Short mmCIF file of C-alpha atoms in Angstrom, two decimals:
data_model
loop_
_atom_site.label_atom_id
_atom_site.label_comp_id
_atom_site.label_asym_id
_atom_site.label_seq_id
_atom_site.Cartn_x
_atom_site.Cartn_y
_atom_site.Cartn_z
CA MET A 1 28.86 -21.95 -36.00
CA GLY A 2 25.99 -21.86 -34.17
CA TRP A 3 23.68 -20.38 -36.88
CA MET A 4 24.40 -23.52 -37.93
CA SER A 5 23.28 -26.96 -37.12
CA GLN A 6 25.35 -29.52 -38.51
CA VAL A 7 26.80 -29.01 -41.74
CA ILE A 8 27.27 -32.52 -43.02
CA ARG A 9 23.75 -34.26 -43.59
CA ASP A 10 23.77 -37.15 -41.43
CA GLU A 11 20.96 -39.85 -43.74
CA PRO A 12 23.01 -42.30 -44.90
CA GLY A 13 24.99 -43.50 -47.07
CA GLY A 14 23.97 -39.24 -48.41
CA GLU A 15 26.78 -37.40 -46.86
CA GLU A 16 29.95 -38.43 -49.15
CA ALA A 17 26.98 -37.85 -52.40
CA ALA A 18 25.73 -34.85 -50.96
CA TRP A 19 29.17 -33.76 -51.07
CA GLU A 20 31.19 -35.13 -53.71
CA SER A 21 28.00 -33.33 -56.03
CA ALA A 22 28.36 -30.12 -53.99
CA PRO A 23 28.91 -26.94 -56.25
CA SER A 24 32.15 -24.74 -55.90
CA PRO A 25 30.10 -21.92 -53.50
CA CYS A 26 30.08 -18.65 -55.27
CA ILE A 27 26.57 -17.59 -54.89
CA ASP A 28 26.86 -15.31 -58.47
CA VAL A 29 27.37 -11.97 -56.75
CA CYS A 30 31.26 -11.21 -57.35
CA LYS A 31 31.92 -8.42 -56.18
CA TYR A 32 35.49 -8.11 -54.34
CA LYS A 33 36.57 -5.45 -51.82
CA ARG A 34 37.38 -7.62 -48.24
CA GLN A 35 41.53 -8.38 -48.44
CA GLY A 36 40.51 -9.70 -52.50
CA ARG A 37 38.34 -11.41 -51.42
CA CYS A 38 33.26 -11.69 -52.58
CA ILE A 39 31.53 -9.47 -50.16
CA ALA A 40 29.28 -12.22 -50.62
CA CYS A 41 30.71 -15.54 -50.62
CA SER A 42 34.04 -14.14 -48.76
CA MET A 43 36.64 -15.67 -51.97
CA THR A 44 39.07 -14.82 -53.24
CA LYS A 45 38.72 -15.26 -57.72
CA LEU A 46 42.30 -17.63 -57.59
CA GLU A 47 39.68 -19.43 -54.82
CA LYS A 48 36.53 -19.63 -57.60
CA GLN A 49 38.97 -20.75 -59.91
CA ALA A 50 39.90 -24.06 -58.11
CA PHE A 51 36.95 -24.67 -56.84
CA PRO A 52 35.39 -27.24 -59.22
CA HIS A 53 38.73 -29.18 -59.27
CA SER A 54 39.66 -28.58 -55.75
CA GLY A 55 39.28 -33.05 -55.02
CA GLY A 56 35.75 -34.96 -53.82
CA ALA A 57 34.45 -34.90 -50.91
CA ALA A 58 36.75 -34.57 -48.13
CA GLN A 59 37.83 -31.30 -49.54
CA LYS A 60 34.74 -29.44 -50.44
CA ARG A 61 33.30 -30.34 -47.28
CA ALA A 62 37.07 -28.81 -45.59
CA PHE A 63 36.48 -25.95 -48.19
CA ILE A 64 33.34 -25.02 -47.19
CA ASN A 65 33.43 -25.24 -43.28
CA ALA A 66 36.54 -23.16 -43.67
CA LEU A 67 34.93 -20.52 -45.74
CA ILE A 68 31.53 -20.34 -43.46
CA GLY A 69 34.20 -20.15 -40.17
CA ARG A 70 36.03 -17.09 -42.69
CA LEU A 71 31.49 -15.12 -42.83
CA GLU A 72 32.00 -16.22 -39.23
CA GLU A 73 35.75 -13.97 -37.94
CA THR A 74 34.76 -11.12 -40.01
CA GLY A 75 31.55 -10.87 -38.06
CA ARG A 76 29.29 -11.58 -41.07
CA ASN A 77 26.48 -13.96 -40.27
CA PRO A 78 26.85 -16.54 -43.56
CA ALA A 79 23.44 -16.80 -42.96
CA PHE A 80 22.69 -15.20 -46.44
CA TRP A 81 25.05 -17.05 -47.35
CA ALA A 82 23.78 -20.53 -46.92
CA TYR A 83 20.24 -19.58 -47.71
CA THR A 84 21.75 -18.57 -50.83
CA TYR A 85 23.29 -21.42 -51.45
CA ARG A 86 20.92 -23.97 -50.39
CA HIS A 87 18.44 -21.75 -53.34
CA LYS A 88 21.95 -22.57 -56.00
CA CYS A 89 22.01 -26.35 -55.89
CA GLU A 90 17.89 -26.81 -55.55
CA ARG A 91 18.81 -25.05 -59.48
CA GLU A 92 21.33 -27.61 -59.84
CA GLY A 93 19.12 -29.99 -59.39
CA VAL A 94 22.12 -31.57 -56.29
CA PRO A 95 21.00 -32.39 -52.54
CA CYS A 96 22.55 -29.55 -50.35
CA PRO A 97 25.65 -30.50 -48.82
CA ILE A 98 25.08 -28.81 -45.06
CA GLU A 99 21.32 -28.47 -42.90
CA ILE A 100 20.99 -24.74 -41.39
CA GLU A 101 19.02 -24.90 -38.13
CA GLU A 102 15.77 -22.78 -37.74
CA GLY A 103 14.94 -19.72 -34.93
#
């Protein structure tokens, strides 16, 4: 994850709350091509349906970390997804659980 700083927040007490309230990684592009995965977030339709029910902070953190890894494995820079996801969190009024490394 060279383009990102830590994926977990360092704020005391903020880490679990940020991950607990993390919205779905879907960034509302929803175009399925690559092996049934969305071209924007790399999730399948089944994963998108399951995410709201995928458990607590630890499960959401693991899923989003795996998603970032999946984007990197396909040769795509996850920065587009990450910046769009941060804006989604801002629109929904929840803390974004990921930190983006600048520069």
